XYZ file of C-alpha atoms in Angstrom:
562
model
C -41.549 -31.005 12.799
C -41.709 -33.327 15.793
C -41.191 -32.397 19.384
C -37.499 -33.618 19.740
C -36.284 -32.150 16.319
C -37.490 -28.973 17.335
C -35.551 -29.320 20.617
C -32.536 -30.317 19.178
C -32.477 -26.983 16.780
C -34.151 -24.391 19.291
C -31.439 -25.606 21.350
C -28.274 -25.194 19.702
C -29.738 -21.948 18.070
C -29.963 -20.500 21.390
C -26.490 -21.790 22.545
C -24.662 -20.391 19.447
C -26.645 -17.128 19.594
C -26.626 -16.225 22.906
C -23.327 -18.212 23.512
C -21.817 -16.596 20.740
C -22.844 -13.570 22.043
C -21.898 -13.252 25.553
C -18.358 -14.750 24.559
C -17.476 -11.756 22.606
C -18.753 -9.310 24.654
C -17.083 -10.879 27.564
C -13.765 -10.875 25.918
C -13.465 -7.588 25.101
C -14.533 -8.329 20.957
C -17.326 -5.197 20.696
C -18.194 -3.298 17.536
C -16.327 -0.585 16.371
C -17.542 2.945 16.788
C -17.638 4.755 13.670
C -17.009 8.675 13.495
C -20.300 10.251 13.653
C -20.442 7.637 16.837
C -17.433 8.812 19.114
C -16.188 11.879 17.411
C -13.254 12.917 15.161
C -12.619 14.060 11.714
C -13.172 13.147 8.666
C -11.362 14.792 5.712
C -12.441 15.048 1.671
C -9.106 15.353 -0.475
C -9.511 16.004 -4.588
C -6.559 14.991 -6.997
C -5.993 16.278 -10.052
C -8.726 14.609 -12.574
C -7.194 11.946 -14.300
C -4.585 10.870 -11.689
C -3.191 7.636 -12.122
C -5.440 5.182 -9.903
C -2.336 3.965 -8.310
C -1.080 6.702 -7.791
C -4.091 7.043 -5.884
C -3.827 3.324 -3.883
C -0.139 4.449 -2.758
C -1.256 7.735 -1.370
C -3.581 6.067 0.838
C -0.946 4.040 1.712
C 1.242 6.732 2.554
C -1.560 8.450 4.404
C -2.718 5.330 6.273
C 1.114 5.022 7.317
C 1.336 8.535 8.466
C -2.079 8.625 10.548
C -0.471 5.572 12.448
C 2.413 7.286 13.621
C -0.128 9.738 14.898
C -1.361 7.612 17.704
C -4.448 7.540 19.322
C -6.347 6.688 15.965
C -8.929 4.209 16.124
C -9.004 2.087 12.695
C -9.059 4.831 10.850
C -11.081 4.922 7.209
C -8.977 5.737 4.130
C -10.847 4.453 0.743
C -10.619 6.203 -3.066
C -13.814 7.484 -3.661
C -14.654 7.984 -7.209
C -11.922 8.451 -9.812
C -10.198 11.373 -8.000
C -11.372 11.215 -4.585
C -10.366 9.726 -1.225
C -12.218 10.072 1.665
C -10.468 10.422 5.130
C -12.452 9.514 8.374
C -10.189 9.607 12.011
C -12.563 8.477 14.661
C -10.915 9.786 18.243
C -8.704 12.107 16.655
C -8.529 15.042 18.707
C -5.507 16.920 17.204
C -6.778 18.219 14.026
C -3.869 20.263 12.902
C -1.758 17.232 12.565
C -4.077 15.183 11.691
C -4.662 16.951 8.396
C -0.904 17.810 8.465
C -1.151 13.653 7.388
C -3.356 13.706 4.696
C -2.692 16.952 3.325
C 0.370 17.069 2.426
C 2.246 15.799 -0.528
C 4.840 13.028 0.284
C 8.804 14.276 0.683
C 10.360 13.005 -1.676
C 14.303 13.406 -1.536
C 17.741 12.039 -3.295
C 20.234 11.841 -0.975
C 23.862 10.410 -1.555
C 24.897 7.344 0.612
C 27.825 7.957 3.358
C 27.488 4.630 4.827
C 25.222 1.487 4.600
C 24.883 -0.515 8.527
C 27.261 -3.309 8.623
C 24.711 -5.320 10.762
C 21.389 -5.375 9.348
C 18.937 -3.217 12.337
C 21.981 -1.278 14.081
C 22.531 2.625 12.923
C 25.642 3.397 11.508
C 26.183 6.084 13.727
C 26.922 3.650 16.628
C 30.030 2.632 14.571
C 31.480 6.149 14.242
C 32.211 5.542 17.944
C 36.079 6.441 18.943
C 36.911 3.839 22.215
C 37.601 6.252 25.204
C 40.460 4.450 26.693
C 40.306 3.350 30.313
C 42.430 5.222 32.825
C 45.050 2.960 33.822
C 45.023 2.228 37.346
C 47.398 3.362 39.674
C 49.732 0.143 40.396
C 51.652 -0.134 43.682
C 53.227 -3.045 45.131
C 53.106 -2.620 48.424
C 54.937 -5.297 50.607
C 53.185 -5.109 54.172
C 55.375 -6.967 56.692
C 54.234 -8.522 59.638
C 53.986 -6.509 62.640
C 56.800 -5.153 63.296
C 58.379 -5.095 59.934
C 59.746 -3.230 57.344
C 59.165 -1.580 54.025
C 62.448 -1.263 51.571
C 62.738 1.014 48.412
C 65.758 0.493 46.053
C 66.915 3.857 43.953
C 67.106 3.023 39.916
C 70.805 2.674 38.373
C 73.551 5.164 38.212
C 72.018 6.751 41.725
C 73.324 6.047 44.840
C 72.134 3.276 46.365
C 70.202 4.273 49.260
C 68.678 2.011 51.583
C 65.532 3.572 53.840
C 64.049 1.106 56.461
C 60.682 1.978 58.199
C 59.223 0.434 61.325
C 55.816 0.089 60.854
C 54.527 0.381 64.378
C 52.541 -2.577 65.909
C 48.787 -2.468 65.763
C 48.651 0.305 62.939
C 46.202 -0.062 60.078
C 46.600 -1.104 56.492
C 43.263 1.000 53.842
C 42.482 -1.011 51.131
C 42.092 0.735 47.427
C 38.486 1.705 46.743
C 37.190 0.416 43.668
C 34.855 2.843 41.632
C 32.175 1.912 39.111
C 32.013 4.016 36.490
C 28.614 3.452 33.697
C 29.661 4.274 30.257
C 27.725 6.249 27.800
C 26.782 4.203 24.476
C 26.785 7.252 22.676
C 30.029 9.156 24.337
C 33.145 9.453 21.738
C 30.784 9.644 18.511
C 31.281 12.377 16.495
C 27.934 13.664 14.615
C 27.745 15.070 11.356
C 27.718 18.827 11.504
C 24.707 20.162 12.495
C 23.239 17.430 13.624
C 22.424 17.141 17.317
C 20.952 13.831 19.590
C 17.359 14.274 20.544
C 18.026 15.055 24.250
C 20.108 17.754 24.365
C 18.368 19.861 21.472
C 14.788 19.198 19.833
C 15.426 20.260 16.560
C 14.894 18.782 12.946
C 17.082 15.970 12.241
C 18.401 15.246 15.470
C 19.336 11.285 15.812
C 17.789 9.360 18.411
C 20.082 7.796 21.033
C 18.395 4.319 21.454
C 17.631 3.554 18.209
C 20.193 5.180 16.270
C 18.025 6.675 13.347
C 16.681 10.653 12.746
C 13.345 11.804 14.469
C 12.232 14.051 11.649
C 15.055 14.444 8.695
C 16.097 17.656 7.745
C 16.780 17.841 3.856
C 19.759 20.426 4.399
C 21.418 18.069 7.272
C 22.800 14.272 7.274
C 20.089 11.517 8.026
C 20.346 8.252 9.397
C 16.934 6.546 7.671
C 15.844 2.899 7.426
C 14.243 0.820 4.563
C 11.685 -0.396 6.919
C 11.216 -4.394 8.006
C 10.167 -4.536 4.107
C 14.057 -4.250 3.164
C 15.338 -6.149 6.233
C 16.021 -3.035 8.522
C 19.113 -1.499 6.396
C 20.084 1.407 7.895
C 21.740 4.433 5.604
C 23.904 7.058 6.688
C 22.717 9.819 4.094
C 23.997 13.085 3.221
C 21.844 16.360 2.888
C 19.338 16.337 0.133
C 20.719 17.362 -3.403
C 17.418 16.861 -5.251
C 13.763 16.816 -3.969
C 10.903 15.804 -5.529
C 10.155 18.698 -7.524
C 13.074 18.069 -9.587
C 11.233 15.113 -11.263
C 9.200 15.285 -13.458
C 8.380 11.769 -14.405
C 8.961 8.446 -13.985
C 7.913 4.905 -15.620
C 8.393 1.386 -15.026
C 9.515 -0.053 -18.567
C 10.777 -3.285 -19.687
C 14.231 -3.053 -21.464
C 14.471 -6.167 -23.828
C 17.208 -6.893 -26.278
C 18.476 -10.378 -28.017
C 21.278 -12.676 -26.889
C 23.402 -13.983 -29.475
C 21.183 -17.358 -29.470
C 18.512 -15.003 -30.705
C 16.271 -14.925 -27.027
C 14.776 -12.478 -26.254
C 16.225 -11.235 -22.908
C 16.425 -7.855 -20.587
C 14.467 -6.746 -17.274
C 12.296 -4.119 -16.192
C 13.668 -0.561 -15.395
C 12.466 2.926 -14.141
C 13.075 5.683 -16.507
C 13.573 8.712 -14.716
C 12.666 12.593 -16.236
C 14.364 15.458 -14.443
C 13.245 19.282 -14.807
C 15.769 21.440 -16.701
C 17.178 22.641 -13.134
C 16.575 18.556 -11.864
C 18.609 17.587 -14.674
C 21.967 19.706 -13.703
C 21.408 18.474 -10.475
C 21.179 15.320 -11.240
C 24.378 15.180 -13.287
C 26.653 16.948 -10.688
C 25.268 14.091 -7.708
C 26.390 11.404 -10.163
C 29.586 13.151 -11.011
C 30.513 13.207 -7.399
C 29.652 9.717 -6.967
C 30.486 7.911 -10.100
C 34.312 8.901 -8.289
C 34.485 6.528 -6.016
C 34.889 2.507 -6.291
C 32.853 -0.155 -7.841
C 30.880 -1.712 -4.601
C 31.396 1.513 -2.619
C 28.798 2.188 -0.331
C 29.375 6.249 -1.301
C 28.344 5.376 -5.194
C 24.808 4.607 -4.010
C 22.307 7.733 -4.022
C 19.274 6.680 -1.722
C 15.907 7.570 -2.753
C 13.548 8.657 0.385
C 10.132 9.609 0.698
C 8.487 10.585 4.038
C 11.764 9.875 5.665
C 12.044 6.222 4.619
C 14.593 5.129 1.967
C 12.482 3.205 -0.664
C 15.505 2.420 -3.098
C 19.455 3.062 -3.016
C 20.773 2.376 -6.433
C 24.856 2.867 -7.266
C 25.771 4.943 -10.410
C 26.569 2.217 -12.799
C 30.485 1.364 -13.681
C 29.715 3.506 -17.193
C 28.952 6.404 -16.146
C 32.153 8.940 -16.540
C 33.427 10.842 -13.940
C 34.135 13.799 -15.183
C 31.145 14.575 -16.660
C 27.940 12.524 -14.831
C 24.663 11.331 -16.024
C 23.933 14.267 -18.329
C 20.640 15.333 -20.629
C 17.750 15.180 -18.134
C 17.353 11.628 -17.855
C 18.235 8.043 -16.207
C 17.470 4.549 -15.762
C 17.372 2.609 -12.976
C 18.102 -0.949 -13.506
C 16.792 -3.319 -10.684
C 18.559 -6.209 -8.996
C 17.436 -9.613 -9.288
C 14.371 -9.596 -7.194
C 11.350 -12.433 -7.932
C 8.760 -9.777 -9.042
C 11.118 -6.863 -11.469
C 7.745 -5.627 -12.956
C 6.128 -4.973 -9.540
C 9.076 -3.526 -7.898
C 9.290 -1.247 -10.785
C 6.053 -0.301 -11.033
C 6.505 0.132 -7.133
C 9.039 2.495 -7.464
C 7.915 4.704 -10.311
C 4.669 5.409 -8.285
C 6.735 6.362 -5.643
C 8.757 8.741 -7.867
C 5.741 10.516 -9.766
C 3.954 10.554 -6.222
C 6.290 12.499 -4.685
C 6.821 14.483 -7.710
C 3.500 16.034 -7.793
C 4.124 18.835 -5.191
C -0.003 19.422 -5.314
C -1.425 16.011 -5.715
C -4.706 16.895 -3.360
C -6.379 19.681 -2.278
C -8.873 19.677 0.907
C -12.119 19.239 -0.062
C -13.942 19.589 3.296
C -13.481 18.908 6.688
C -15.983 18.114 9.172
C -15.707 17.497 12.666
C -17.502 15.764 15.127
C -17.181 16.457 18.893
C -17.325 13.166 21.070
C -20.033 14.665 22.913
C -22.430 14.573 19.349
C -20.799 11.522 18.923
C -22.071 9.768 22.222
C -25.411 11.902 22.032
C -26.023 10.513 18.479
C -25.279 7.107 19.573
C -27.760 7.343 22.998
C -30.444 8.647 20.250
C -29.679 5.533 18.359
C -30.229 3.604 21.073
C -33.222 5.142 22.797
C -34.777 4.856 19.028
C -33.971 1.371 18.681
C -35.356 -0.067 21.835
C -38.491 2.240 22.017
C -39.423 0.812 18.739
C -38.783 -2.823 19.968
C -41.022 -2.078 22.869
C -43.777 -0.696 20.688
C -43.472 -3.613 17.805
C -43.194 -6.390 21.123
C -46.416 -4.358 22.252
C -48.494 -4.590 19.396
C -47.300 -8.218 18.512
C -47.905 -9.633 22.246
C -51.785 -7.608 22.025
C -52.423 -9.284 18.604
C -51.116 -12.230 18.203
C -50.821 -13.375 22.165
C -48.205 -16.311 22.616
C -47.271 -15.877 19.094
C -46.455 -12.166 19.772
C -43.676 -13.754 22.365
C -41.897 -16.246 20.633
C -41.685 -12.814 18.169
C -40.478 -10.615 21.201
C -37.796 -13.362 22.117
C -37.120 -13.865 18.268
C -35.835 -10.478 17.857
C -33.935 -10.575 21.186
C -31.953 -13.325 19.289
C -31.962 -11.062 16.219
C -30.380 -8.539 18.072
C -27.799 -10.617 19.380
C -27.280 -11.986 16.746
C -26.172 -8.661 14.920
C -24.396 -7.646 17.900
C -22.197 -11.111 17.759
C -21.679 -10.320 13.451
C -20.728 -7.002 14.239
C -18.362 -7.678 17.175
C -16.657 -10.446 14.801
C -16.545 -8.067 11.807
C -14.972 -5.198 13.598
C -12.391 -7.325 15.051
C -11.250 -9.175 12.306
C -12.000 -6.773 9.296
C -12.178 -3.107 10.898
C -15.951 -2.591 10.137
C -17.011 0.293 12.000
C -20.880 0.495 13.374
C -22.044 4.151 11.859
C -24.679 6.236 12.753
C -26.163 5.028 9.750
C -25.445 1.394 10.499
C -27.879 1.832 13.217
C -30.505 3.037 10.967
C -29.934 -0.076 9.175
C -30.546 -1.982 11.956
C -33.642 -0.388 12.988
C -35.426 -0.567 9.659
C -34.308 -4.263 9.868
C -36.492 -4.923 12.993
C -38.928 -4.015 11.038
C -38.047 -6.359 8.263
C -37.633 -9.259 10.325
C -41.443 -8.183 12.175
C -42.552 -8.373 8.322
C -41.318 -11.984 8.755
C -43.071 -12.847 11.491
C -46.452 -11.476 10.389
C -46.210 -12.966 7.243
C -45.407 -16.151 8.760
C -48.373 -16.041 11.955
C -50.822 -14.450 9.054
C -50.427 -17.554 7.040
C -51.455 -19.813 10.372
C -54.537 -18.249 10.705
C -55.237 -19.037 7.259
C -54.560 -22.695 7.710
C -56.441 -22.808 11.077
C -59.301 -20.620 9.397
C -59.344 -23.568 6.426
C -59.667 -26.364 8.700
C -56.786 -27.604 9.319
C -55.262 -28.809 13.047
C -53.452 -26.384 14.602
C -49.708 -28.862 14.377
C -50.566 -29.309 10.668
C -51.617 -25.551 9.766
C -48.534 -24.746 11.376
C -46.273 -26.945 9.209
C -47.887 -26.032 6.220
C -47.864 -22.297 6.767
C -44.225 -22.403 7.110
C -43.784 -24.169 4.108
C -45.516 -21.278 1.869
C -44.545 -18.429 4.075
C -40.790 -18.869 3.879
C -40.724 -18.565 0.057
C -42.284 -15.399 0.649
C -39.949 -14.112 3.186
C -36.856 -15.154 0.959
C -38.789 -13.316 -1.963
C -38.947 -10.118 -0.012
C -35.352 -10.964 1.656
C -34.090 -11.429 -1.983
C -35.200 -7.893 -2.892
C -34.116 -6.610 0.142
C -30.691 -8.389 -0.437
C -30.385 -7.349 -3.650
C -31.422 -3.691 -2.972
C -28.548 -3.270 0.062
C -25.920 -5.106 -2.128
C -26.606 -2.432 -5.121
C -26.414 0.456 -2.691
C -23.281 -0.826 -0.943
C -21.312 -1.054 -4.173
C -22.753 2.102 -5.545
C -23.063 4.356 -2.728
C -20.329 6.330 -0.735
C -19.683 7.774 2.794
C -22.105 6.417 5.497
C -24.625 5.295 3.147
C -22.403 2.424 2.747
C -22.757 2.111 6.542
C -26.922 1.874 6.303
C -26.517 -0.815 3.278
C -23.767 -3.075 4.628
C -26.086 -3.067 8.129
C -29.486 -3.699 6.079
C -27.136 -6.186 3.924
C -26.364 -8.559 7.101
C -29.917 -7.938 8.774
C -31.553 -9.555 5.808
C -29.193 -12.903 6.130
C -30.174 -12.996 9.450
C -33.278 -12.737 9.313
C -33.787 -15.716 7.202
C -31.506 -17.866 9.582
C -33.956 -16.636 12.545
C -36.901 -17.848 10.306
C -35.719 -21.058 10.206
C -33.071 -22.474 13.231
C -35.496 -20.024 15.843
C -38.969 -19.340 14.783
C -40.462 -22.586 12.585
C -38.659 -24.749 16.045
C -40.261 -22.329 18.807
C -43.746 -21.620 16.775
C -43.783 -25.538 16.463
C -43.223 -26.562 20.470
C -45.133 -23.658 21.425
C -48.070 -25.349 19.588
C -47.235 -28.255 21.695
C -47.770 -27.047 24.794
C -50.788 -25.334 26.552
C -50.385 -21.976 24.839
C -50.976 -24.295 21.748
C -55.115 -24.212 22.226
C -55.554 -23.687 25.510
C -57.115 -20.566 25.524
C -57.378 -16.540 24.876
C -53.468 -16.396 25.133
C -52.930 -19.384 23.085
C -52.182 -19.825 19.593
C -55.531 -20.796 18.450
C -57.095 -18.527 20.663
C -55.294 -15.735 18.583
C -57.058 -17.265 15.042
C -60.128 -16.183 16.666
C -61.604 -19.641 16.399
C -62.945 -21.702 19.534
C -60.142 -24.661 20.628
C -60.376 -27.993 18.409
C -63.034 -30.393 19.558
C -65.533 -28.034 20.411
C -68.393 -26.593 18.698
């Protein structure tokens, strides 16, 4: 390698390293703090064994949605574990009662018939139950104010006597001008509420309706509800009666196609959800769609909204069949789907919805383990102190042994570390990888890995010089043979985290994904940083210019003399 190329890539290695580096930390982009780092929760559930795997995926969902609304959690960790467990971590949480309250509890699943559908898409239908309070009229009087000194007349109606009054209005008196009063209306002031139901101010109580936004806090199954479909189904907004069946009414559902042939022999139909009531679901079930099947075709009040967790996920309308004097009777119904792009999905969608919120004990808590911030911080200033007593010790030993060889190691794993740091920064930010306890075990075996590197590396120099070589062309050479055995051990190493990331669970994962992107770097170091610095250094004066110099680490006496 000659003296500019190594320039040119020592260069812009450093630049995009330590660049890199000090732009992210700078702006805010650090690495995310796993649990056992800054405290929290983290929470084992167990389904049933053999729950449906989706079932599984939309519970997490569900979960993940419901830990939001919590607040104050950072990134939190939801992931299926095995074929029947998901594993829960909170990092920050600090109330734990509602915190498993969220991933606890089965998801409400309710049937509530439609009252009244938002005109305008976003805007609660309560805000159009308003009744106009009319404005007082104001008090009109013509008053006909002469000049000074003259006079104000009043003329008696017909069939009176007609009476004529004149007033002198003495000179210099004064004339007060009507006071106008501004008067700022309530939004909310003429609108009658369902029975029961209250607004959020004047009584905290479940299924009150919020006065901004229109919609109910926290729905009450026994009291009217004014629930969204979410930005997913453009913001509708549902006036919704009480409950009239809940989720353990059901007890099934499945996404089916529903083919038949046209009369040109095609095959044609679309994808339903066949629904499976309980005995006591099923009477239910027929006396909602009795009531309902009573009003008009493309009435909003012929529509039964399906909710879970407060949220209406589908609002079909009893279909133009169905009679009204008796209902959808034996136990069972289908729910054809409109013409969406994706039937199958939407009905698989919406059947794992149903049998989710059917199973009233999906999960039970495994464990629960806590982690104060205090251990948290502790564990991470342990970390820490571990780390960087170890990279003293190793850039001890190195510096002693292998003099100005040691330093371009010492300043190697400075751009190591940053090098991590900048990775982990990036990966937290844009993917949510959290930096575990573990993950800083991972990183600490790894400066010993990428020590290995360097030994291996300064090792084979010494055999070169030893040989007979010049010091510039042992140096070349032993880079040539010594990288094939770093990748060989990198490969293994590699291979080894890959294996346990995929395999493993809980913060193991954490230690492999961190040993994972320590061996990557480490071969970048080995070739942008170290073969570039080894080779300028050999350049210089600490090339063979005495005890501290690169030759005078081989032990041999400096080229030229005997």
């Amino acid at each position: 390698m000659t003296r500019r190329s190594a320039l040119i890539t020592l260069g812009m290695t450093l630049a995009v390293v330590y660049g890199g580096m000090a732009l992210t930390q700078l702006g805010g982009v650090r690495p995310l703090l796993g649990l056992d780092l800054q405290g929290g929760f983290s929470v084992v559930l167990e389904a049933e064994e053999g729950t449906d795997p989706e079932v599984l995926d939309q519970a997490v969902e569900i979960m993940r949605r419901r830990i939001e609304a919590l607040g104050g959690v950072q990134e939190p960790e939801i992931a299926v574990v095995g074929d029947s467990t998901v594993e829960v971590q909170l990092p920050g949480v600090t109330d734990r009662d509602r915190a498993l309250e969220a991933v606890g509890t089965t998801g409400s699943l309710e049937f509530r018939p439609v009252r009244q559908v938002s005109p305008i898409p976003g805007v609660s239908p309560v805000f159009f139950g308003a009744t106009p309070t009319p404005e007082p009229e104001p008090d009109t009087t013509t008053t006909t104010v002469p000049s000074v000194g003259g006079t104000t007349s009043t003329t008696a109606g017909e069939g009176t006597a007609s009476t004529t009054t004149t007033t002198t209005v003495p000179e210099g008196s004064t004339t007060t001008e009507p006071s106008t009063t501004t008067t700022t209306l309530d939004p909310t002031e003429g609108i009658v509420l369902p029975a029961g139901v209250t607004w959020c101010d004047e009584v905290e109580q479940a299924g009150c309706v919020d006065r901004e936004s229109g919609l109910t806090v926290d729905p009450d199954p026994t009291l009217d509800a004014f629930l969204t479909t979410g930005p997913a189904g453009g913001d509708i907004i549902y006036h919704t009666a009480p409950a009239r069946i809940l989720g353990s009414d059901l007890e099934g559902a499945q996404a089916q196609f529903s083919g038949g042939t046209s009369g040109s022999g095609n095959v044609v139909g679309s994808w339903v959800v066949v629904l499976d009531f309980t005995a006591e679901g099923g009477d239910k079930f027929a006396e909602v769609t009795r009531e309902l099947a009573n009003y008009a075709i493309g009435d909003p009040r012929r529509q039964f909204a399906i909710v879970l967790d407060g949220e209406v996920q589908s609002a079909p309308q009893v279909s133009p069949e169905v009679d009204p004097n008796t209902g959808i009777t034996g136990g069972s119904a289908i729910i054809t789907l409109g013409s969406s792009a994706d039937q199958e999905e939407e009905a698989r969608s919406l059947s794992v919805v149903l049998r989710y919120g059917a199973l009233p004990a999906a999960f039970e808590i495994s464990t629960v383990q806590s982690v104060s911030a205090t251990l948290g911080s502790d564990s991470l200033r342990a970390g820490l102190i571990a780390g960087f007593g170890g990279l003293a010790l190793v850039a001890m030993a190195m510096i002693l042994y292998y003099r100005a060889l040691g330093l371009v190691n010492v300043i190697g794993l400075t751009v190591f570390g940053s090098l991590m740091l900048m990775v982990f920064s990036l990966l937290g930010e844009w993917q949510g990888v959290t930096l575990t306890l573990a993950g800083v075990a991972g990183v600490i075996v790894a400066v010993g890995i990428t020590s290995d590197s360097y030994v291996v590396y300064f090792e084979r120099i010494k055999e070169e010089v030893h040989r007979g070589r010049s010091l510039r062309s042992a140096i070349d050479h032993a880079f040539s043979r010594s990288i094939r055995t770093i990748l060989t051990a990198d490969t293994v190493s590699f291979t080894g985290a890959v294996l346990l990331f995929f395999l493993a669970v809980g913060s193991v994962k954490g230690f492999a994904l961190a040993l994972l992107i320590a061996t990557v770097c480490d071969v970048l170091v080995a070739v942008f940083f170290t073969r570039p610095a080894v080779a300028l250094v050999a350049m210089s004066r600490l090339g063979d210019g005495g005890r501290f110099s690169v030759r005078g680490a081989t032990g041999l006496p400096p080229e030229g003399t005997s």
